[in-house]
Amino acid sequence: MLAGKHILVGVCGSIANYKAAELIRLFVKAGAEVKVIMTQDATTFITPLTLATLSKNPVLVEFVADKNGTWNNHVELGLWADVMIIAPCSANTLAKFANGLCDNLLTATYLSARCNVFFAPAMDLDMWQHPSTKRNLSSIQSFGNILIKPESGELASGLHGEGRLAEPQTIFEEISNYFKLSSDFANLNVLITAGPTYEAIDPVRFIGNHSSGKMGYAIAEEFANRGAIVTLISGPSSLSCTSKISITMVTTADEMFNETIRRSDNAEIIIMSAAVADYTPVTKSDLKIKKKDDRFAIEMKKTKDILLEVGQRKKSNQFVVGFALETNNALENARKKLIEKNCDMVVLNTLEDSGAGFTSKNDLEKNLATNKITILSKEGKVFEFPLKNKNEVAKDIVDRIKSER
């Protein structure tokens, strides 16, 4: 799976650097072309000569390679790579990635990378458990980066616990599996809706909901990583996605309906994860409504049911996934949606579970992005999953779709 692949390895300052040498050797032995970027601190633990010899390419450390002005182009490096792996990733570099700091060649290349980025942290137990590290981990995973978890064992400090860099063979297998998965949905057209809709009351006010769009965006990224041709229709959101994904922004439920139906005929997999408003104001004021009366009523009308329409139009070669956010009778309501909307699968989450459903104010303050789901299949099977990061939840959903199709 790695033959001819371009792998960019970032090495940070850590006592675990000796494992990077073995990892590079495994990549080269598997037929990959490997380039290495080291931070300046990393060179105090292992020499660039060692990693250059193993990678068969010069190791890059500084922006400027010599006094004549030859420079290492971080943009070209980011474009060259099929995948980027930071191993070991120190707490310092982790913090820089999370906050967009760009003070060395490695961090600059990370910001320029268009490929998927894996990171394998290595640090002592107290550093790994620190709240700031947990926040930084959550941040860079929310950007779509992929964590290779550290292992538990004896640490350089003498303490015992989590923080050891994953073994080279483990990291090698993760990268190999990534390239294997990248052909799962090769050239399949996948249509995904995400985020909220905003229904205008007047020029400055609207009715909306707390959907962040993170779940739908994560699913879109996962499908794109697995070779699919992804179209994302998103309600208002500050999120961004990779250039591999074609995105159309909408605001209202009516706009989302029109865009979804227009594009649905060409899709083989349709994922309806958007939190579309069920009702919209009958009329919208052209002017800002002034606060005058003690009571104010808005007449509402039903919006078009996008999932119902997609289900009714479904072709034999299409696989339709609905989402159900419930507050009570969760399984019963999800099964009802599965049947009535002619879905092939429904992803259920309930606000009764902490950390599931919409991103809460508390989650936003802690920079968390989690979900806890149950998947119902057309055949009546029920699959429950524990609370996970939304990127990991996206993998579970896409894995299930692969099995059910």
Coordinates of C-alpha atoms in Angstrom, one line a residue:
M1 CA 0.0 0.0 0.0
L2 CA 2.9 2.4 0.5
A3 CA 4.9 1.8 -2.7
G4 CA 5.5 5.1 -4.4
K5 CA 3.7 7.2 -1.7
H6 CA 5.2 10.5 -0.5
I7 CA 5.5 10.5 3.3
L8 CA 6.6 13.6 5.1
V9 CA 7.9 12.8 8.6
G10 CA 8.1 15.6 11.2
V11 CA 10.4 14.9 14.2
C12 CA 10.2 17.0 17.4
G13 CA 12.5 17.3 20.4
S14 CA 11.9 14.2 22.5
I15 CA 13.8 11.3 24.0
A16 CA 11.6 9.1 21.9
N17 CA 13.4 10.3 18.7
Y18 CA 15.2 6.9 18.4
K19 CA 11.9 5.4 17.4
A20 CA 11.6 7.8 14.5
A21 CA 14.6 6.2 12.9
E22 CA 12.9 2.8 12.9
L23 CA 9.7 4.3 11.6
I24 CA 11.5 5.9 8.7
R25 CA 13.3 2.6 7.9
L26 CA 9.9 0.8 7.8
F27 CA 8.4 3.3 5.4
V28 CA 11.4 3.2 3.0
K29 CA 11.5 -0.6 3.2
A30 CA 7.8 -0.6 2.1
G31 CA 8.7 1.4 -1.0
A32 CA 7.6 4.9 0.1
E33 CA 9.6 8.0 -0.6
V34 CA 10.3 9.7 2.7
K35 CA 11.4 13.3 3.5
V36 CA 12.1 14.4 7.1
I37 CA 11.7 17.7 8.8
M38 CA 13.3 18.1 12.2
T39 CA 12.8 20.9 14.7
Q40 CA 16.0 22.4 16.0
D41 CA 15.4 20.8 19.4
A42 CA 15.1 17.4 17.8
T43 CA 18.6 17.6 16.5
T44 CA 19.9 17.5 20.1
F45 CA 18.5 14.0 20.5
I46 CA 19.3 12.4 17.2
T47 CA 21.4 13.7 14.3
P48 CA 20.0 14.7 10.9
L49 CA 22.7 12.5 9.4
T50 CA 21.1 9.4 10.9
L51 CA 17.7 10.2 9.5
A52 CA 19.0 11.4 6.2
T53 CA 20.9 8.1 5.8
L54 CA 17.7 6.1 6.6
S55 CA 15.3 8.2 4.5
K56 CA 17.8 8.6 1.5
N57 CA 16.9 12.3 1.4
P58 CA 18.5 15.3 3.0
V59 CA 16.9 16.2 6.4
L60 CA 15.4 19.7 6.5
V61 CA 15.7 21.8 9.7
E62 CA 15.8 25.5 8.8
F63 CA 14.0 27.7 6.3
V64 CA 17.2 28.8 4.8
A65 CA 19.5 26.0 3.8
D66 CA 22.7 28.0 3.2
K67 CA 24.2 31.5 3.2
N68 CA 23.6 31.8 -0.5
G69 CA 19.9 32.1 0.0
T70 CA 18.8 28.5 -0.9
W71 CA 15.7 27.9 1.1
N72 CA 13.4 25.0 1.9
N73 CA 10.0 25.7 0.5
H74 CA 7.4 24.8 3.1
V75 CA 4.6 25.2 0.5
E76 CA 6.2 22.8 -1.9
L77 CA 6.7 20.3 0.9
G78 CA 3.1 20.6 1.9
L79 CA 2.0 19.9 -1.7
W80 CA 4.5 17.1 -2.2
A81 CA 3.2 14.9 0.6
D82 CA 0.5 12.3 0.3
V83 CA 0.5 12.1 4.1
M84 CA 2.3 13.9 6.9
I85 CA 3.1 12.2 10.2
I86 CA 4.6 14.0 13.3
A87 CA 6.4 11.3 15.3
P88 CA 7.3 12.1 18.0
C89 CA 5.0 15.1 18.5
S90 CA 6.1 17.1 21.5
A91 CA 3.8 19.1 23.8
N92 CA 5.4 22.3 22.5
T93 CA 4.7 21.5 18.8
L94 CA 1.3 20.2 19.7
A95 CA 0.5 23.7 21.2
K96 CA 1.9 25.4 18.1
F97 CA -0.3 23.4 15.8
A98 CA -3.4 24.0 17.9
N99 CA -2.9 27.8 17.9
G100 CA -1.5 28.3 14.4
L101 CA 2.0 29.4 15.5
C102 CA 4.5 29.3 12.6
D103 CA 8.1 29.8 13.9
N104 CA 9.9 27.0 12.3
L105 CA 10.0 24.9 9.1
L106 CA 7.9 22.1 10.6
T107 CA 5.0 24.3 11.8
A108 CA 5.0 26.3 8.5
T109 CA 4.9 23.1 6.5
Y110 CA 2.0 21.8 8.6
L111 CA 0.0 24.9 7.9
S112 CA 0.7 24.4 4.2
A113 CA -0.1 20.7 4.0
R114 CA -3.1 19.7 1.9
C115 CA -2.8 16.1 2.8
N116 CA -4.0 14.3 6.0
V117 CA -1.8 14.9 9.0
F118 CA -1.2 12.2 11.6
F119 CA 0.4 13.1 14.9
A120 CA 1.8 10.7 17.5
P121 CA 2.4 12.5 20.8
A122 CA 5.3 11.7 23.2
M123 CA 5.7 13.4 26.5
D124 CA 5.7 12.7 30.2
L125 CA 2.6 11.7 32.2
D126 CA 2.0 15.1 33.9
M127 CA 2.4 16.9 30.6
W128 CA 0.0 14.5 28.8
Q129 CA -2.6 14.8 31.5
H130 CA -2.4 18.6 31.7
P131 CA -5.7 20.5 30.8
S132 CA -3.9 22.6 28.2
T133 CA -2.6 19.5 26.4
K134 CA -6.1 18.0 26.4
R135 CA -7.4 21.3 25.0
N136 CA -4.8 21.4 22.3
L137 CA -5.5 17.7 21.4
S138 CA -9.1 18.5 20.9
S139 CA -8.3 21.6 18.8
I140 CA -6.1 19.9 16.3
Q141 CA -8.4 16.9 16.0
S142 CA -11.2 19.3 15.3
F143 CA -9.1 20.5 12.3
G144 CA -9.3 17.0 10.9
N145 CA -5.8 15.8 12.1
I146 CA -5.6 12.2 13.1
L147 CA -4.3 11.2 16.6
I148 CA -2.2 8.1 17.0
K149 CA -2.6 7.6 20.8
P150 CA 0.5 7.3 23.0
E151 CA 1.0 4.1 24.9
S152 CA 1.2 3.4 28.6
G153 CA 4.4 2.2 30.2
E154 CA 7.6 3.4 31.8
L155 CA 8.5 6.9 31.0
A156 CA 11.9 8.7 30.8
S157 CA 11.1 10.4 34.1
G158 CA 10.7 7.1 35.9
L159 CA 7.0 7.5 36.1
H160 CA 4.6 4.9 34.7
G161 CA 1.6 5.8 32.7
E162 CA 0.4 7.2 29.3
G163 CA 2.8 9.3 27.2
R164 CA 5.1 6.8 25.5
L165 CA 5.3 7.3 21.8
A166 CA 3.4 4.5 20.0
E167 CA 5.7 1.8 18.7
P168 CA 7.0 2.3 15.1
Q169 CA 5.2 -0.8 13.9
T170 CA 1.9 0.6 15.3
I171 CA 2.4 3.9 13.5
F172 CA 3.5 2.2 10.3
E173 CA 0.3 0.1 10.4
E174 CA -1.9 3.1 11.0
I175 CA -0.4 4.9 7.9
S176 CA -0.7 1.7 5.8
N177 CA -4.4 1.3 6.8
Y178 CA -5.0 4.9 5.9
F179 CA -3.9 4.3 2.3
K180 CA -5.9 1.0 2.2
L181 CA -9.0 2.8 3.4
S182 CA -8.5 5.6 0.9
S183 CA -9.9 3.3 -1.8
D184 CA -13.0 2.2 0.1
F185 CA -15.4 4.6 -1.7
A186 CA -13.2 5.4 -4.8
N187 CA -15.1 7.6 -7.2
L188 CA -18.5 7.1 -5.5
N189 CA -20.6 10.3 -5.3
V190 CA -21.5 11.2 -1.8
L191 CA -23.9 14.0 -0.9
I192 CA -23.9 15.4 2.7
T193 CA -25.9 18.1 4.4
A194 CA -24.6 19.7 7.6
G195 CA -25.2 22.6 10.0
P196 CA -28.3 24.6 11.0
T197 CA -30.7 26.6 8.9
Y198 CA -31.6 30.2 9.8
E199 CA -35.2 31.3 9.2
A200 CA -35.4 35.1 9.0
I201 CA -37.9 37.1 11.1
D202 CA -36.7 40.5 9.9
P203 CA -33.4 41.8 8.4
V204 CA -31.5 41.3 11.6
R205 CA -33.2 38.4 13.5
F206 CA -33.7 34.7 12.7
I207 CA -34.9 31.5 14.2
G208 CA -32.1 28.9 14.4
N209 CA -30.6 26.1 16.5
H210 CA -27.3 25.2 18.2
S211 CA -26.0 22.9 15.5
S212 CA -22.3 23.6 14.8
G213 CA -22.1 21.5 11.6
K214 CA -19.0 19.7 13.0
M215 CA -20.5 16.2 12.6
G216 CA -21.5 16.6 9.0
Y217 CA -18.1 18.2 8.1
A218 CA -16.3 15.4 9.9
I219 CA -18.3 12.8 7.9
A220 CA -17.5 14.7 4.7
E221 CA -13.8 14.6 5.5
E222 CA -13.9 10.9 6.3
F223 CA -15.6 10.1 3.0
A224 CA -13.1 12.3 1.1
N225 CA -10.2 10.5 2.8
R226 CA -11.6 7.2 1.6
G227 CA -11.7 8.2 -2.1
A228 CA -15.3 9.5 -2.5
I229 CA -16.3 12.4 -4.6
V230 CA -18.0 14.5 -1.8
T231 CA -20.5 17.3 -2.2
L232 CA -21.3 19.1 1.1
I233 CA -24.4 21.4 1.5
S234 CA -23.9 23.4 4.6
G235 CA -26.0 25.8 6.6
P236 CA -24.4 28.8 8.3
S237 CA -21.1 27.7 9.8
S238 CA -17.6 29.1 10.5
L239 CA -16.1 25.6 9.7
S240 CA -13.9 25.0 6.7
C241 CA -13.1 21.8 4.7
T242 CA -10.3 20.5 2.5
S243 CA -10.2 21.4 -1.2
K244 CA -11.1 17.8 -2.0
I245 CA -14.7 18.6 -0.9
S246 CA -17.1 20.6 -3.1
I247 CA -19.1 22.8 -0.7
T248 CA -22.3 24.9 -1.2
M249 CA -23.4 27.3 1.5
V250 CA -27.1 27.9 2.1
T251 CA -29.0 29.8 4.8
T252 CA -32.7 28.7 4.9
A253 CA -34.5 25.4 5.0
D254 CA -35.9 26.2 1.6
E255 CA -32.5 26.8 0.1
M256 CA -31.2 23.6 1.6
F257 CA -34.2 21.7 0.1
N258 CA -33.6 23.1 -3.4
E259 CA -29.9 22.4 -3.4
T260 CA -30.3 18.9 -1.9
I261 CA -33.0 17.8 -4.4
R262 CA -31.1 19.3 -7.3
R263 CA -28.0 17.3 -6.5
S264 CA -29.5 14.1 -5.1
D265 CA -30.1 12.2 -8.4
N266 CA -26.4 11.9 -9.0
A267 CA -25.4 10.7 -5.5
E268 CA -25.0 7.1 -4.6
I269 CA -24.8 7.8 -0.9
I270 CA -26.8 10.6 0.8
I271 CA -26.1 11.6 4.4
M272 CA -28.7 14.0 5.9
S273 CA -27.0 15.3 9.0
A274 CA -28.2 18.9 8.8
A275 CA -30.4 20.3 11.6
V276 CA -33.0 21.8 9.4
A277 CA -35.7 24.0 10.9
D278 CA -39.1 22.3 11.1
Y279 CA -40.9 25.7 10.9
T280 CA -40.3 29.0 9.3
P281 CA -42.1 32.4 9.7
V282 CA -45.0 32.9 7.3
T283 CA -43.9 36.4 6.6
K284 CA -40.6 38.3 7.0
S285 CA -40.6 41.9 8.0
D286 CA -38.7 44.1 5.5
L287 CA -37.8 46.4 8.4
K288 CA -36.4 45.7 11.9
I289 CA -39.3 45.0 14.3
K290 CA -39.2 47.5 17.1
K291 CA -39.8 46.4 20.7
K292 CA -43.1 48.0 21.5
D293 CA -45.7 45.4 22.7
D294 CA -45.4 43.3 25.9
R295 CA -46.2 40.2 23.8
F296 CA -45.2 39.4 20.3
A297 CA -46.4 36.4 18.2
I298 CA -44.9 34.9 15.0
E299 CA -47.1 32.8 12.7
M300 CA -45.1 29.8 11.5
K301 CA -45.5 27.3 8.8
K302 CA -43.9 23.9 8.2
T303 CA -40.8 23.7 6.1
K304 CA -40.4 21.1 3.3
D305 CA -39.3 17.7 4.6
I306 CA -36.0 17.2 2.8
L307 CA -35.3 13.7 4.1
L308 CA -38.9 12.5 3.3
E309 CA -38.5 13.9 -0.3
V310 CA -35.1 12.2 -0.7
G311 CA -36.5 8.9 0.6
Q312 CA -39.4 9.0 -1.8
R313 CA -37.2 9.7 -4.7
K314 CA -34.6 7.1 -3.7
K315 CA -33.3 4.9 -6.5
S316 CA -32.2 1.3 -6.2
N317 CA -28.5 2.2 -6.3
Q318 CA -28.8 4.9 -3.6
F319 CA -28.1 4.5 0.2
V320 CA -29.8 7.2 2.3
V321 CA -28.8 7.9 5.9
G322 CA -31.0 10.1 8.2
F323 CA -30.1 11.7 11.5
A324 CA -32.4 11.7 14.6
L325 CA -31.8 14.0 17.5
E326 CA -34.2 13.1 20.3
T327 CA -35.1 14.2 23.8
N328 CA -37.4 11.3 24.7
N329 CA -38.5 7.9 23.4
A330 CA -35.3 8.0 21.4
L331 CA -35.2 4.5 19.9
E332 CA -38.9 4.4 19.1
N333 CA -38.8 7.8 17.3
A334 CA -35.6 6.8 15.4
R335 CA -37.2 3.6 14.2
K336 CA -40.3 5.5 13.1
K337 CA -38.1 7.9 11.1
L338 CA -36.2 5.0 9.5
I339 CA -39.5 3.5 8.2
E340 CA -41.5 6.7 7.3
K341 CA -38.6 8.4 5.6
N342 CA -37.5 5.3 3.7
C343 CA -34.0 5.5 5.0
D344 CA -31.4 2.7 4.9
M345 CA -29.8 3.7 8.1
V346 CA -30.5 6.3 10.9
V347 CA -27.9 7.8 13.2
L348 CA -29.5 8.6 16.6
N349 CA -28.3 10.8 19.3
T350 CA -30.2 12.1 22.3
L351 CA -29.8 15.2 24.4
E352 CA -30.3 12.9 27.4
D353 CA -26.6 11.8 26.9
S354 CA -24.0 14.4 28.1
G355 CA -21.7 15.4 25.2
A356 CA -24.1 14.2 22.5
G357 CA -26.1 16.1 20.0
F358 CA -25.7 19.9 19.6
T359 CA -22.5 21.6 20.8
S360 CA -23.4 23.1 24.1
K361 CA -22.2 26.4 25.5
N362 CA -20.1 24.4 28.0
D363 CA -18.6 22.3 25.2
L364 CA -17.7 25.5 23.3
E365 CA -16.0 27.0 26.3
K366 CA -13.9 23.7 26.7
N367 CA -13.3 23.5 23.0
L368 CA -14.9 20.0 22.9
A369 CA -16.5 18.3 19.9
T370 CA -18.0 15.0 21.0
N371 CA -21.0 12.8 20.1
K372 CA -22.5 9.6 21.4
I373 CA -24.5 7.8 18.8
T374 CA -26.7 4.7 18.2
I375 CA -27.0 3.4 14.6
L376 CA -30.2 1.7 13.4
S377 CA -30.1 -0.4 10.2
K378 CA -33.0 -1.1 7.8
E379 CA -32.8 -4.8 8.9
G380 CA -33.6 -3.8 12.5
K381 CA -30.0 -4.1 13.9
V382 CA -29.0 -1.6 16.6
F383 CA -25.3 -0.6 17.1
E384 CA -24.4 1.5 20.2
F385 CA -21.2 3.5 20.5
P386 CA -19.6 5.2 23.4
L387 CA -18.9 9.0 23.7
K388 CA -16.2 9.9 21.2
N389 CA -14.6 12.8 19.4
K390 CA -16.7 13.7 16.3
N391 CA -13.9 12.7 14.0
E392 CA -13.9 9.2 15.5
V393 CA -17.7 9.1 15.3
A394 CA -17.5 10.0 11.6
K395 CA -15.3 6.9 11.1
D396 CA -17.8 4.7 12.9
I397 CA -20.6 6.0 10.7
V398 CA -18.7 5.6 7.5
D399 CA -17.5 2.1 8.6
R400 CA -21.2 1.1 9.2
I401 CA -22.3 2.5 5.8
K402 CA -19.6 0.4 4.2
S403 CA -20.9 -2.7 6.0
E404 CA -24.6 -2.0 5.3
R405 CA -24.5 -1.1 1.6

